[in-house]
């Protein structure tokens, strides 16, 4: 790893990092500052007094947790298969999965709507969980495969000599050694599923199953547009993601950096 040793170089790098951070930090500062305008903390009180906020958070937790479990399970299995197993034409299948990255969510709305109706899951949590997981998996497989490539083949050879099956090798070697990339996948999937707005709006009509992304709608109507409470809703909605990132920060950064260079 490169390291800056001279003081002028360190100061220059610190200045560069600060300048690169400002465009991302500025909207967050404006959001928090705007949420405290007008009634101040009363804006947060008004948001917390919305009767459906508990239901919204419960739905978001269910959808996000299920999406994370499905995405993480399938990603780790697929990355292990693409990286370490001998599968005919596996590179073809891998590039077919990556081709899904080119499809924006908006283009898929009509096919997803028709599919959820056909299989009978429309207006349920599964109508959002399954598409969200499917949209996350191509990217997570891409970064996880690069990480699994870095696991030495000698470990798997030794496991085979000891009589371990493919499943035992996966469980005993791959899973413990890929915790950093698993943490990165959890954080990225949580952000994608927790912030999803379009899919819950289109595929769920039951108000009791709506997510927190629809919380600001209580303060925007035909005759009112209270942006201070909308911003307060955004801050409250972002808190679980911030907590999750802080808890997994070390593993998340290690997973992304290792997956990028291996």
mmCIF file with all atom_site columns, C-alpha atoms in Angstrom, residues 47-59 207-208 210-212 215 217-218:
data_model
loop_
_atom_site.group_PDB
_atom_site.id
_atom_site.type_symbol
_atom_site.label_atom_id
_atom_site.label_alt_id
_atom_site.label_comp_id
_atom_site.label_asym_id
_atom_site.label_entity_id
_atom_site.label_seq_id
_atom_site.pdbx_PDB_ins_code
_atom_site.Cartn_x
_atom_site.Cartn_y
_atom_site.Cartn_z
_atom_site.occupancy
_atom_site.B_iso_or_equiv
_atom_site.pdbx_formal_charge
_atom_site.auth_seq_id
_atom_site.auth_comp_id
_atom_site.auth_asym_id
_atom_site.auth_atom_id
_atom_site.pdbx_PDB_model_num
ATOM 1  C CA . UNK A 1 47  ? -43.080 13.242 11.693 1.00 0.00 ? 47  UNK A CA 1
ATOM 2  C CA . UNK A 1 48  ? -42.953 10.889 14.676 1.00 0.00 ? 48  UNK A CA 1
ATOM 3  C CA . UNK A 1 49  ? -46.605 11.624 15.420 1.00 0.00 ? 49  UNK A CA 1
ATOM 4  C CA . UNK A 1 50  ? -47.686 10.291 12.020 1.00 0.00 ? 50  UNK A CA 1
ATOM 5  C CA . UNK A 1 51  ? -49.838 7.304  12.887 1.00 0.00 ? 51  UNK A CA 1
ATOM 6  C CA . UNK A 1 52  ? -48.473 5.054  10.169 1.00 0.00 ? 52  UNK A CA 1
ATOM 7  C CA . UNK A 1 53  ? -44.758 5.599  10.843 1.00 0.00 ? 53  UNK A CA 1
ATOM 8  C CA . UNK A 1 54  ? -44.469 2.394  12.862 1.00 0.00 ? 54  UNK A CA 1
ATOM 9  C CA . UNK A 1 55  ? -46.124 0.416  10.071 1.00 0.00 ? 55  UNK A CA 1
ATOM 10 C CA . UNK A 1 56  ? -43.851 2.003  7.469  1.00 0.00 ? 56  UNK A CA 1
ATOM 11 C CA . UNK A 1 57  ? -40.711 1.114  9.417  1.00 0.00 ? 57  UNK A CA 1
ATOM 12 C CA . UNK A 1 58  ? -41.946 -2.434 10.011 1.00 0.00 ? 58  UNK A CA 1
ATOM 13 C CA . UNK A 1 59  ? -42.568 -2.946 6.292  1.00 0.00 ? 59  UNK A CA 1
ATOM 14 C CA . UNK A 1 207 ? -51.325 1.176  3.012  1.00 0.00 ? 207 UNK A CA 1
ATOM 15 C CA . UNK A 1 208 ? -50.445 -1.260 5.817  1.00 0.00 ? 208 UNK A CA 1
ATOM 16 C CA . UNK A 1 210 ? -46.046 0.691  2.463  1.00 0.00 ? 210 UNK A CA 1
ATOM 17 C CA . UNK A 1 211 ? -42.438 1.615  3.277  1.00 0.00 ? 211 UNK A CA 1
ATOM 18 C CA . UNK A 1 212 ? -40.728 4.609  4.893  1.00 0.00 ? 212 UNK A CA 1
ATOM 19 C CA . UNK A 1 215 ? -43.477 8.952  4.623  1.00 0.00 ? 215 UNK A CA 1
ATOM 20 C CA . UNK A 1 217 ? -46.281 12.134 1.232  1.00 0.00 ? 217 UNK A CA 1
ATOM 21 C CA . UNK A 1 218 ? -48.083 13.057 4.471  1.00 0.00 ? 218 UNK A CA 1
#
